[in-house]
């Protein structure tokens, strides 16, 4: 699903080596953590996969195709095929859970008659079918993050990228969000989670990639936090 071959990302001006000769392969259907201290290169990795940044050297392939082959309109189609979840989920405050999730279908042009079934299925996956009419204000932060996950998966993306998805959450809500991400993965989506949350990485074990100063220093198939 994702293939990095000797990927280096050097930011211009500051000449920061955000990623330094990283090679890795993430297969279809995997659940992978990306761990590392602040500044290790986790967000840069995500940005490369989304083609929000271009490698200075090396090649990034997604679904077998080099990202350099995607141009213009195809780049936006590619991005739409990836679900993204961030620390700040940015739900639209005036829309209820259902409409926030449906919004993702609206912008990608899915016919309105398909919305109810698809939105309901996505909310069911994150365990919030019963809160579909609730406004974000009336949901806990953990529930809001689960709505954001529903919004990210409603288009059935083959890949879900989550960057610090539990960054603002307490331990209980963090575990709930992790379980939801595992559920999404069990339904066939490849899931990549960048996180600082040591307890989660050690509780819910999955392959773990460790970055240090832009280098991939560890790739542990059984997981575990080794910083
Ligand atoms: P985190 O550890 O939460 O990822 P960072 O401090 O690494 O926080 O970065 C937060 C955001 O700011 C990232 O999206 C990153 O791309 C951007 N950023 C980080 N460092 C710089 C920088 N030196 N110049 C411009 N943008 C930066
Ligand atoms: P992480 O997500 O692990 O915190 P980042 O990928 O955000 O790490 O950052 C990796 C390195 O690249 C850091 O040294 C950061 O300051 C730098 N960096 C990130 N974004 C930018 C940017 N847009 N311009 C310049 N430097 C950046």
mmCIF file of C-alpha atoms and ligand atoms in Angstrom:
data_model
loop_
_atom_site.group_PDB
_atom_site.id
_atom_site.type_symbol
_atom_site.label_atom_id
_atom_site.label_comp_id
_atom_site.label_asym_id
_atom_site.label_seq_id
_atom_site.Cartn_x
_atom_site.Cartn_y
_atom_site.Cartn_z
ATOM 1 C CA UNK A 1 0.000 0.000 0.000
ATOM 2 C CA UNK A 2 2.847 2.380 0.911
ATOM 3 C CA UNK A 3 6.381 2.027 -0.302
ATOM 4 C CA UNK A 4 9.244 4.367 0.605
ATOM 5 C CA UNK A 5 12.522 3.867 -1.239
ATOM 6 C CA UNK A 6 15.449 5.833 0.194
ATOM 7 C CA UNK A 7 13.211 8.784 0.933
ATOM 8 C CA UNK A 8 14.835 11.976 2.170
ATOM 9 C CA UNK A 9 12.885 15.134 2.911
ATOM 10 C CA UNK A 10 14.980 18.203 3.448
ATOM 11 C CA UNK A 11 13.067 21.401 4.055
ATOM 12 C CA UNK A 12 14.410 24.312 2.047
ATOM 13 C CA UNK A 13 15.814 27.416 3.764
ATOM 14 C CA UNK A 14 16.315 25.787 7.187
ATOM 15 C CA UNK A 15 17.763 22.676 5.484
ATOM 16 C CA UNK A 16 16.195 20.502 8.193
ATOM 17 C CA UNK A 17 16.455 16.794 7.384
ATOM 18 C CA UNK A 18 12.917 15.848 8.386
ATOM 19 C CA UNK A 19 13.355 12.335 6.932
ATOM 20 C CA UNK A 20 16.732 10.816 6.212
ATOM 21 C CA UNK A 21 17.007 7.912 3.759
ATOM 22 C CA UNK A 22 13.863 6.096 4.905
ATOM 23 C CA UNK A 23 12.906 2.825 3.197
ATOM 24 C CA UNK A 24 9.858 0.868 4.276
ATOM 25 C CA UNK A 25 6.855 -1.019 3.034
ATOM 26 C CA UNK A 26 3.395 -1.063 4.569
ATOM 27 C CA UNK A 27 1.114 -3.723 3.154
ATOM 28 C CA UNK A 28 -2.587 -3.615 2.427
ATOM 29 C CA UNK A 29 -4.644 -4.210 5.560
ATOM 30 C CA UNK A 30 -1.852 -3.509 8.070
ATOM 31 C CA UNK A 31 -2.215 -1.513 11.283
ATOM 32 C CA UNK A 32 1.012 0.390 11.930
ATOM 33 C CA UNK A 33 2.110 2.852 14.594
ATOM 34 C CA UNK A 34 4.596 5.579 13.826
ATOM 35 C CA UNK A 35 6.325 6.727 17.002
ATOM 36 C CA UNK A 36 9.077 9.195 17.776
ATOM 37 C CA UNK A 37 9.726 12.335 19.794
ATOM 38 C CA UNK A 38 8.425 15.692 18.642
ATOM 39 C CA UNK A 39 10.375 16.676 15.545
ATOM 40 C CA UNK A 40 11.296 13.074 14.652
ATOM 41 C CA UNK A 41 9.528 13.292 11.289
ATOM 42 C CA UNK A 42 6.097 11.732 11.878
ATOM 43 C CA UNK A 43 4.074 14.566 10.352
ATOM 44 C CA UNK A 44 6.555 14.803 7.495
ATOM 45 C CA UNK A 45 5.935 11.118 6.758
ATOM 46 C CA UNK A 46 2.163 11.752 6.629
ATOM 47 C CA UNK A 47 2.662 14.822 4.441
ATOM 48 C CA UNK A 48 4.704 12.813 1.947
ATOM 49 C CA UNK A 49 2.048 10.103 1.706
ATOM 50 C CA UNK A 50 -0.581 12.804 1.096
ATOM 51 C CA UNK A 51 1.707 14.485 -1.438
ATOM 52 C CA UNK A 52 1.577 17.667 0.602
ATOM 53 C CA UNK A 53 5.361 17.521 0.570
ATOM 54 C CA UNK A 54 7.682 16.145 -2.110
ATOM 55 C CA UNK A 55 10.743 14.043 -1.329
ATOM 56 C CA UNK A 56 14.095 15.721 -1.952
ATOM 57 C CA UNK A 57 15.469 12.299 -2.853
ATOM 58 C CA UNK A 58 14.021 8.818 -3.217
ATOM 59 C CA UNK A 59 10.562 7.642 -4.188
ATOM 60 C CA UNK A 60 7.184 7.351 -2.487
ATOM 61 C CA UNK A 61 4.695 4.882 -3.952
ATOM 62 C CA UNK A 62 1.086 4.536 -2.898
ATOM 63 C CA UNK A 63 -0.936 1.576 -4.154
ATOM 64 C CA UNK A 64 1.932 0.645 -6.451
ATOM 65 C CA UNK A 65 2.191 3.960 -8.238
ATOM 66 C CA UNK A 66 4.889 6.589 -7.689
ATOM 67 C CA UNK A 67 3.384 9.791 -6.321
ATOM 68 C CA UNK A 68 5.396 11.717 -8.903
ATOM 69 C CA UNK A 69 3.029 10.215 -11.500
ATOM 70 C CA UNK A 70 0.044 11.902 -9.859
ATOM 71 C CA UNK A 71 -0.561 15.404 -11.130
ATOM 72 C CA UNK A 72 -3.296 18.009 -10.927
ATOM 73 C CA UNK A 73 -6.740 16.489 -10.637
ATOM 74 C CA UNK A 74 -5.353 13.014 -9.998
ATOM 75 C CA UNK A 75 -3.601 14.308 -6.882
ATOM 76 C CA UNK A 76 -6.929 15.424 -5.406
ATOM 77 C CA UNK A 77 -8.499 12.087 -6.327
ATOM 78 C CA UNK A 78 -5.598 10.329 -4.614
ATOM 79 C CA UNK A 79 -6.027 12.456 -1.458
ATOM 80 C CA UNK A 80 -9.729 11.705 -1.384
ATOM 81 C CA UNK A 81 -8.930 8.016 -1.324
ATOM 82 C CA UNK A 82 -7.076 8.531 1.943
ATOM 83 C CA UNK A 83 -8.980 9.213 5.114
ATOM 84 C CA UNK A 84 -7.249 11.568 7.547
ATOM 85 C CA UNK A 85 -7.750 12.195 11.248
ATOM 86 C CA UNK A 86 -5.800 14.778 13.231
ATOM 87 C CA UNK A 87 -5.458 15.858 16.821
ATOM 88 C CA UNK A 88 -7.867 18.741 16.258
ATOM 89 C CA UNK A 89 -10.797 17.210 14.472
ATOM 90 C CA UNK A 90 -12.439 20.453 13.287
ATOM 91 C CA UNK A 91 -16.037 19.310 13.064
ATOM 92 C CA UNK A 92 -18.410 21.934 11.724
ATOM 93 C CA UNK A 93 -19.994 23.282 14.943
ATOM 94 C CA UNK A 94 -23.419 24.079 13.476
ATOM 95 C CA UNK A 95 -23.897 20.590 11.970
ATOM 96 C CA UNK A 96 -24.915 17.486 13.889
ATOM 97 C CA UNK A 97 -22.896 14.249 13.786
ATOM 98 C CA UNK A 98 -24.834 12.884 10.820
ATOM 99 C CA UNK A 99 -24.428 16.070 8.759
ATOM 100 C CA UNK A 100 -20.736 16.373 9.612
ATOM 101 C CA UNK A 101 -20.159 12.878 8.238
ATOM 102 C CA UNK A 102 -22.468 13.442 5.248
ATOM 103 C CA UNK A 103 -20.468 16.578 4.430
ATOM 104 C CA UNK A 104 -17.575 14.353 3.326
ATOM 105 C CA UNK A 105 -19.914 12.616 0.866
ATOM 106 C CA UNK A 106 -21.294 15.927 -0.387
ATOM 107 C CA UNK A 107 -17.859 17.295 -1.273
ATOM 108 C CA UNK A 108 -16.936 14.141 -3.171
ATOM 109 C CA UNK A 109 -20.184 14.185 -5.141
ATOM 110 C CA UNK A 110 -21.811 11.038 -3.760
ATOM 111 C CA UNK A 111 -25.551 11.103 -4.640
ATOM 112 C CA UNK A 112 -27.706 12.227 -1.722
ATOM 113 C CA UNK A 113 -29.864 9.089 -1.788
ATOM 114 C CA UNK A 114 -26.792 7.099 -0.684
ATOM 115 C CA UNK A 115 -26.039 9.312 2.309
ATOM 116 C CA UNK A 116 -28.356 7.878 4.981
ATOM 117 C CA UNK A 117 -27.181 4.303 4.579
ATOM 118 C CA UNK A 118 -23.485 5.186 4.304
ATOM 119 C CA UNK A 119 -23.430 7.756 7.104
ATOM 120 C CA UNK A 120 -25.337 5.417 9.404
ATOM 121 C CA UNK A 121 -22.896 2.592 8.671
ATOM 122 C CA UNK A 122 -19.898 4.862 9.389
ATOM 123 C CA UNK A 123 -21.422 6.086 12.660
ATOM 124 C CA UNK A 124 -22.152 2.473 13.604
ATOM 125 C CA UNK A 125 -18.492 1.541 13.027
ATOM 126 C CA UNK A 126 -17.419 4.222 15.527
ATOM 127 C CA UNK A 127 -20.193 3.284 17.984
ATOM 128 C CA UNK A 128 -22.159 6.534 17.688
ATOM 129 C CA UNK A 129 -25.255 5.613 15.724
ATOM 130 C CA UNK A 130 -27.366 6.737 18.702
ATOM 131 C CA UNK A 131 -25.783 10.239 18.672
ATOM 132 C CA UNK A 132 -26.423 11.075 15.050
ATOM 133 C CA UNK A 133 -28.519 14.159 15.810
ATOM 134 C CA UNK A 134 -26.142 15.544 18.451
ATOM 135 C CA UNK A 135 -24.206 18.752 17.790
ATOM 136 C CA UNK A 136 -20.436 18.642 18.447
ATOM 137 C CA UNK A 137 -20.954 20.887 21.495
ATOM 138 C CA UNK A 138 -23.039 18.130 23.094
ATOM 139 C CA UNK A 139 -20.480 15.402 22.464
ATOM 140 C CA UNK A 140 -17.394 14.627 24.549
ATOM 141 C CA UNK A 141 -14.009 15.239 22.925
ATOM 142 C CA UNK A 142 -13.633 11.489 22.459
ATOM 143 C CA UNK A 143 -17.019 11.268 20.768
ATOM 144 C CA UNK A 144 -16.132 14.223 18.560
ATOM 145 C CA UNK A 145 -12.957 12.444 17.527
ATOM 146 C CA UNK A 146 -15.010 9.337 16.708
ATOM 147 C CA UNK A 147 -17.309 11.448 14.506
ATOM 148 C CA UNK A 148 -14.157 12.729 12.776
ATOM 149 C CA UNK A 149 -13.121 9.113 12.201
ATOM 150 C CA UNK A 150 -16.575 8.328 10.781
ATOM 151 C CA UNK A 151 -16.180 11.315 8.456
ATOM 152 C CA UNK A 152 -12.756 10.011 7.404
ATOM 153 C CA UNK A 153 -14.009 6.498 6.604
ATOM 154 C CA UNK A 154 -17.447 7.184 5.119
ATOM 155 C CA UNK A 155 -15.950 7.234 1.620
ATOM 156 C CA UNK A 156 -14.471 3.756 2.227
ATOM 157 C CA UNK A 157 -10.830 4.813 1.845
ATOM 158 C CA UNK A 158 -8.320 1.970 1.446
ATOM 159 C CA UNK A 159 -5.986 3.947 3.730
ATOM 160 C CA UNK A 160 -6.549 5.887 6.948
ATOM 161 C CA UNK A 161 -3.842 8.239 8.250
ATOM 162 C CA UNK A 162 -4.224 9.350 11.867
ATOM 163 C CA UNK A 163 -1.785 11.965 13.217
ATOM 164 C CA UNK A 164 -1.884 12.123 17.046
ATOM 165 C CA UNK A 165 -5.586 11.162 17.040
ATOM 166 C CA UNK A 166 -5.649 10.913 20.854
ATOM 167 C CA UNK A 167 -3.503 13.999 21.491
ATOM 168 C CA UNK A 168 -6.315 15.904 23.220
ATOM 169 C CA UNK A 169 -8.002 12.963 24.947
ATOM 170 C CA UNK A 170 -7.956 11.442 28.421
ATOM 171 C CA UNK A 171 -6.895 7.777 28.805
ATOM 172 C CA UNK A 172 -10.425 6.314 28.626
ATOM 173 C CA UNK A 173 -11.386 8.229 25.501
ATOM 174 C CA UNK A 174 -7.986 7.453 23.977
ATOM 175 C CA UNK A 175 -8.603 3.731 24.388
ATOM 176 C CA UNK A 176 -12.066 4.081 22.833
ATOM 177 C CA UNK A 177 -10.577 5.863 19.831
ATOM 178 C CA UNK A 178 -7.907 3.179 19.489
ATOM 179 C CA UNK A 179 -10.557 0.450 19.525
ATOM 180 C CA UNK A 180 -12.456 2.309 16.836
ATOM 181 C CA UNK A 181 -9.318 2.550 14.682
ATOM 182 C CA UNK A 182 -8.790 -1.192 15.152
ATOM 183 C CA UNK A 183 -12.400 -1.768 14.067
ATOM 184 C CA UNK A 184 -11.811 0.270 10.948
ATOM 185 C CA UNK A 185 -8.720 -1.837 10.275
ATOM 186 C CA UNK A 186 -10.639 -5.091 10.765
ATOM 187 C CA UNK A 187 -13.011 -3.954 8.033
ATOM 188 C CA UNK A 188 -10.073 -3.935 5.618
ATOM 189 C CA UNK A 189 -8.650 -0.414 5.759
ATOM 190 C CA UNK A 190 -4.891 0.037 6.138
ATOM 191 C CA UNK A 191 -4.386 2.226 9.226
ATOM 192 C CA UNK A 192 -1.332 4.306 10.141
ATOM 193 C CA UNK A 193 -1.290 6.025 13.524
ATOM 194 C CA UNK A 194 1.381 8.573 14.448
ATOM 195 C CA UNK A 195 1.409 8.886 18.216
ATOM 196 C CA UNK A 196 3.263 9.814 21.405
ATOM 197 C CA UNK A 197 0.924 7.675 23.502
ATOM 198 C CA UNK A 198 3.225 5.035 24.923
ATOM 199 C CA UNK A 199 0.508 3.265 26.964
ATOM 200 C CA UNK A 200 -1.678 2.792 23.880
ATOM 201 C CA UNK A 201 1.185 1.424 21.794
ATOM 202 C CA UNK A 202 1.979 -1.034 24.560
ATOM 203 C CA UNK A 203 -1.637 -2.017 25.266
ATOM 204 C CA UNK A 204 -2.899 -2.453 21.716
ATOM 205 C CA UNK A 205 0.062 -4.115 20.033
ATOM 206 C CA UNK A 206 0.734 -3.595 16.353
ATOM 207 C CA UNK A 207 3.739 -3.228 14.122
ATOM 208 C CA UNK A 208 5.625 -0.144 15.269
ATOM 209 C CA UNK A 209 7.961 2.059 13.265
ATOM 210 C CA UNK A 210 10.232 4.301 15.316
ATOM 211 C CA UNK A 211 11.682 7.511 13.894
ATOM 212 C CA UNK A 212 14.565 9.367 15.490
ATOM 213 C CA UNK A 213 15.767 12.627 13.955
ATOM 214 C CA UNK A 214 14.343 11.605 10.604
ATOM 215 C CA UNK A 215 15.852 8.147 10.552
ATOM 216 C CA UNK A 216 13.854 4.942 10.765
ATOM 217 C CA UNK A 217 15.669 3.343 13.690
ATOM 218 C CA UNK A 218 13.326 0.469 14.455
ATOM 219 C CA UNK A 219 10.649 -1.602 12.726
ATOM 220 C CA UNK A 220 9.168 -3.970 15.268
ATOM 221 C CA UNK A 221 6.542 -6.390 13.896
ATOM 222 C CA UNK A 222 5.163 -7.102 17.389
ATOM 223 C CA UNK A 223 5.008 -3.539 18.580
ATOM 224 C CA UNK A 224 6.153 -1.934 21.775
ATOM 225 C CA UNK A 225 7.409 1.519 22.527
ATOM 226 C CA UNK A 226 11.182 1.749 22.449
ATOM 227 C CA UNK A 227 12.130 5.394 22.918
HETATM 228 P P1 LIG B 1 4.171 17.689 16.605
HETATM 229 O O1 LIG B 1 5.193 17.078 17.501
HETATM 230 O O2 LIG B 1 2.834 17.819 17.274
HETATM 231 O O3 LIG B 1 4.116 17.057 15.258
HETATM 232 P P2 LIG B 1 5.761 19.864 15.559
HETATM 233 O O4 LIG B 1 6.327 20.962 16.390
HETATM 234 O O5 LIG B 1 6.721 18.880 15.046
HETATM 235 O O6 LIG B 1 4.589 19.219 16.408
HETATM 236 O O7 LIG B 1 5.037 20.470 14.275
HETATM 237 C C1 LIG B 1 3.727 20.999 14.266
HETATM 238 C C2 LIG B 1 3.456 21.496 12.850
HETATM 239 O O8 LIG B 1 4.289 22.624 12.537
HETATM 240 C C3 LIG B 1 3.752 20.420 11.814
HETATM 241 O O9 LIG B 1 2.659 20.335 10.920
HETATM 242 C C4 LIG B 1 4.997 20.870 11.098
HETATM 243 O O10 LIG B 1 4.919 20.604 9.705
HETATM 244 C C5 LIG B 1 5.051 22.363 11.361
HETATM 245 N N1 LIG B 1 6.447 22.748 11.646
HETATM 246 C C6 LIG B 1 7.245 22.183 12.545
HETATM 247 N N2 LIG B 1 8.461 22.741 12.540
HETATM 248 C C7 LIG B 1 8.423 23.714 11.598
HETATM 249 C C8 LIG B 1 9.358 24.647 11.104
HETATM 250 N N3 LIG B 1 10.616 24.706 11.564
HETATM 251 N N4 LIG B 1 8.979 25.491 10.133
HETATM 252 C C9 LIG B 1 7.739 25.452 9.656
HETATM 253 N N5 LIG B 1 6.793 24.569 10.071
HETATM 254 C C10 LIG B 1 7.133 23.717 11.046
HETATM 255 P P1 LIG B 2 6.982 15.164 14.200
HETATM 256 O O1 LIG B 2 5.682 15.090 13.500
HETATM 257 O O2 LIG B 2 7.581 13.832 14.494
HETATM 258 O O3 LIG B 2 6.946 16.029 15.406
HETATM 259 P P2 LIG B 2 7.788 16.763 11.913
HETATM 260 O O4 LIG B 2 7.694 15.910 10.728
HETATM 261 O O5 LIG B 2 6.701 17.753 12.178
HETATM 262 O O6 LIG B 2 8.031 15.832 13.191
HETATM 263 O O7 LIG B 2 9.167 17.560 11.846
HETATM 264 C C1 LIG B 2 10.418 16.977 11.506
HETATM 265 C C2 LIG B 2 11.477 18.077 11.445
HETATM 266 O O8 LIG B 2 11.221 18.921 10.326
HETATM 267 C C3 LIG B 2 11.497 18.985 12.666
HETATM 268 O O9 LIG B 2 12.842 19.355 12.896
HETATM 269 C C4 LIG B 2 10.677 20.164 12.225
HETATM 270 O O10 LIG B 2 11.058 21.329 12.933
HETATM 271 C C5 LIG B 2 11.000 20.257 10.746
HETATM 272 N N1 LIG B 2 9.883 20.792 9.930
HETATM 273 C C6 LIG B 2 8.637 20.291 9.880
HETATM 274 N N2 LIG B 2 7.874 20.974 9.014
HETATM 275 C C7 LIG B 2 8.681 21.925 8.485
HETATM 276 C C8 LIG B 2 8.503 22.949 7.506
HETATM 277 N N3 LIG B 2 7.327 23.132 6.885
HETATM 278 N N4 LIG B 2 9.556 23.744 7.206
HETATM 279 C C9 LIG B 2 10.744 23.560 7.812
HETATM 280 N N5 LIG B 2 10.998 22.615 8.743
HETATM 281 C C10 LIG B 2 9.966 21.806 9.078
#
